[in-house]
Short mmCIF file of C-alpha atoms in Angstrom, two decimals:
data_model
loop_
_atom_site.label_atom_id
_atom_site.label_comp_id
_atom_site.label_asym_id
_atom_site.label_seq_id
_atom_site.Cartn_x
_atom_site.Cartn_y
_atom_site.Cartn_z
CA UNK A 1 54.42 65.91 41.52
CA UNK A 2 52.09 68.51 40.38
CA UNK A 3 51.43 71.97 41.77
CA UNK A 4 48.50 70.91 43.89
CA UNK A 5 50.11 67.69 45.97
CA UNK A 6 51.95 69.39 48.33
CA UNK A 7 50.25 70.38 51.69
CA UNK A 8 52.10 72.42 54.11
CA UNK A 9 51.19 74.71 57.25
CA UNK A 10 49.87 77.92 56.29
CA UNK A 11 51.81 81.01 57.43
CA UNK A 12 51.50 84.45 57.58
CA UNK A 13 51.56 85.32 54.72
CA UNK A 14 48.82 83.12 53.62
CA UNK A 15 45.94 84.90 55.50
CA UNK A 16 44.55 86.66 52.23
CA UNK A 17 44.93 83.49 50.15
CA UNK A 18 42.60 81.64 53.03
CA UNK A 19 40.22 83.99 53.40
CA UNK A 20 40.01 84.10 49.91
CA UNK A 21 39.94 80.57 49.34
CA UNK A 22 37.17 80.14 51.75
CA UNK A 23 35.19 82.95 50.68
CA UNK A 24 35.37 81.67 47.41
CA UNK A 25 34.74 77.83 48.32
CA UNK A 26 31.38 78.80 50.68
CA UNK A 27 29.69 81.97 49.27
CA UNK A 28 27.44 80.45 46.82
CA UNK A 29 26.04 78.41 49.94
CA UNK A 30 24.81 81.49 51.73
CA UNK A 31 22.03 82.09 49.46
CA UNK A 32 21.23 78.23 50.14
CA UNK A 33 21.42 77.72 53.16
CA UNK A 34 20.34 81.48 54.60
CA UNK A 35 23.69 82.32 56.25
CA UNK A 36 27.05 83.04 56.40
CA UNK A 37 28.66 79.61 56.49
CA UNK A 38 30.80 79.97 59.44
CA UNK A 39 33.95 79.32 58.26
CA UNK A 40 33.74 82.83 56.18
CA UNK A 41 33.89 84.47 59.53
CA UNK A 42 36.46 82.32 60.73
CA UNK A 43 39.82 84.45 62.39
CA UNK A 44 41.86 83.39 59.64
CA UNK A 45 45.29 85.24 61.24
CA UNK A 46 44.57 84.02 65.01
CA UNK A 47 44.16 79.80 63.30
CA UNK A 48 46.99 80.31 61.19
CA UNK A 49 48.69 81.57 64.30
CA UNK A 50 47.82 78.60 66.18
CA UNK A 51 49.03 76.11 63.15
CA UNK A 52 45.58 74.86 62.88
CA UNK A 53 45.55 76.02 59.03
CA UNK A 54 47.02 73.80 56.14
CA UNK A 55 47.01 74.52 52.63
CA UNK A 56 48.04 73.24 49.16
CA UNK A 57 48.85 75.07 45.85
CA UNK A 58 51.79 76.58 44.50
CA UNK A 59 52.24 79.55 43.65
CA UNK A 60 48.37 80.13 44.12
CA UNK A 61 46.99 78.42 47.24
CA UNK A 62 43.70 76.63 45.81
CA UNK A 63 42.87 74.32 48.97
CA UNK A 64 42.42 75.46 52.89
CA UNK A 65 42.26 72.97 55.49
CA UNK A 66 41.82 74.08 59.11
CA UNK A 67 42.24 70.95 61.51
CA UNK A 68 41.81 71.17 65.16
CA UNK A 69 43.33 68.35 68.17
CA UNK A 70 41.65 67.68 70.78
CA UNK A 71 41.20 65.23 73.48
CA UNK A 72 41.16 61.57 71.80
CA UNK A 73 40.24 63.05 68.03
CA UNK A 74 41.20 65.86 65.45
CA UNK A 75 38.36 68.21 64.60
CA UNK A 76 38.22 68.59 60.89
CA UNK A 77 36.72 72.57 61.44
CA UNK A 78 36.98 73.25 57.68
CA UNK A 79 38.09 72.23 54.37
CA UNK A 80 37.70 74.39 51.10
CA UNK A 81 38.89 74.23 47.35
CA UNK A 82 38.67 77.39 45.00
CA UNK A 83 36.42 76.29 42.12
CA UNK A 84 38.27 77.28 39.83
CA UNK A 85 40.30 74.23 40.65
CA UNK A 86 37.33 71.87 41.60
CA UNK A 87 37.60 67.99 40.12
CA UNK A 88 41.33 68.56 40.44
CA UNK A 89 41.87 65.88 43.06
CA UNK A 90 42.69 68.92 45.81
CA UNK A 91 40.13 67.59 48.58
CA UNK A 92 40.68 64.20 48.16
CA UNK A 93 45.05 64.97 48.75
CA UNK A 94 43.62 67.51 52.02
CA UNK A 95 41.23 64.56 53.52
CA UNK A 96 44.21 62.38 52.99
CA UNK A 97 46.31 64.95 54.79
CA UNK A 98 43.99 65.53 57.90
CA UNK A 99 43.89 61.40 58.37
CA UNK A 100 47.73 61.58 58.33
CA UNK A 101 48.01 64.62 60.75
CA UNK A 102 45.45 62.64 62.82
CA UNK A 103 47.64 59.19 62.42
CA UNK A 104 50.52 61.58 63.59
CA UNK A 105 49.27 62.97 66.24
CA UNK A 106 48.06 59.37 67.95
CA UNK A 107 44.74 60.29 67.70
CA UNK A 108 42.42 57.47 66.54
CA UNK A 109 39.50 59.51 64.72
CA UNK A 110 38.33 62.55 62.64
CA UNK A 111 35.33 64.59 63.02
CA UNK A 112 33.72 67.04 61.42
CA UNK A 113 30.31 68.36 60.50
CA UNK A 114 28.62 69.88 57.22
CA UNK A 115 25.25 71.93 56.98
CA UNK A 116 22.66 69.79 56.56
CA UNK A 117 21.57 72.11 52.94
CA UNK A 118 25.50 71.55 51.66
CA UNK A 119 23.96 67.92 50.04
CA UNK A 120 27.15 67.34 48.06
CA UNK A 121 29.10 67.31 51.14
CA UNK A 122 26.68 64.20 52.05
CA UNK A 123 27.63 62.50 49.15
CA UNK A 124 31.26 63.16 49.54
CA UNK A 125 32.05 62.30 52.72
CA UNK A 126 30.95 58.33 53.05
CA UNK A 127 32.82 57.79 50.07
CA UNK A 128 36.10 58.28 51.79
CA UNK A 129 34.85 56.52 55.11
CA UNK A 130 33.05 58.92 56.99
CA UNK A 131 29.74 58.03 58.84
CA UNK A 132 26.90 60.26 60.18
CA UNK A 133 26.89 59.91 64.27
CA UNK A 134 24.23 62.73 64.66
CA UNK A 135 22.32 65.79 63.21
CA UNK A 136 22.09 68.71 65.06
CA UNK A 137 21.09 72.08 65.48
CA UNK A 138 23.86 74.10 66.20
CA UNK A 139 22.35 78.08 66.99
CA UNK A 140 21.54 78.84 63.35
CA UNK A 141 22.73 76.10 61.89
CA UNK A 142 21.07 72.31 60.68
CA UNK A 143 24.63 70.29 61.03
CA UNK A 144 25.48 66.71 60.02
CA UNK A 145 27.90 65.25 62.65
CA UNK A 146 30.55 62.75 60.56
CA UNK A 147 33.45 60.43 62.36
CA UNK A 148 35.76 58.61 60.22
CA UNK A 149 37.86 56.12 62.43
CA UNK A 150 41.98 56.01 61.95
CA UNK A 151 43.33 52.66 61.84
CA UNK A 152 46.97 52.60 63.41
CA UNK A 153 50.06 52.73 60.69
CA UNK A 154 50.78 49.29 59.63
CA UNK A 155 54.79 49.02 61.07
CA UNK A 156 55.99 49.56 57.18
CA UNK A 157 54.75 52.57 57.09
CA UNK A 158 55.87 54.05 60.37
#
């Protein structure tokens, strides 16, 4: 197993690893897009308080996911991989995570939504089974609404 397989719950003593993480992962969109990306300004302490906040690397966290339940889905609110560790595999093993925290918790779908200027988010998503249900202007932000439907575990793999 390599250094970057294993997700786990964030703790504590994480928070300056996430926010850095995330920082590092969205800053070169604000010049794009003409905002903070909210996830920058995210209460990194109060999520991982709340156990909403997953992330992989060891020693050196290099992926953040921050994964929300509610009512009948799981809210994917943010996922982010230090560059320096891009093409690594590290988003595809957290997207693989959120659908098994999702299959986990009984919920039957994931959502989640991108900027509409963050293209290679567009081109990332569908490929691991996500589909556009709407695009909407969220206060300052142009958002792409995704869903990606979770099919029950077969019973060998319960």
């Amino acid at each position: 197993m390599d250094n970057h397989s294993h997700v786990r719950p964030a703790t504590p003593a994480d928070v300056d690893a996430v926010r850095a993480v995330t920082d590092a992962a969205y800053r070169p969109y604000i010049a794009r897009i003409g905002v903070r990306p909210a996830p920058m300004d995210a209460d990194h302490a109060a999520e991982i308080a709340a156990g909403r906040v997953f992330v992989t690397g060891d020693p050196v966290v290099v992926g953040v996911l921050v994964l929300v339940a509610e009512p009948g889905h799981l809210v994917l609110e943010s996922i982010a991989v230090d560059p320096d560790a891009h093409r690594q595999g590290v988003g595809r093993r957290l997207l693989a995570f959120a659908e098994l925290h999702a299959r986990a918790l009984g919920l039957p779908e994931i959502r989640l939504y991108t900027n509409a200027l963050m293209w290679e988010n567009q081109e990332i998503y569908p490929r691991y089974g996500y589909e556009v249900t709407e695009r909407r202007q969220d206060g300052a932000y142009d958002r792409i609404h995704y869903r990606k439907r979770i099919p029950e575990a077969a019973p060998d793999e319960r």
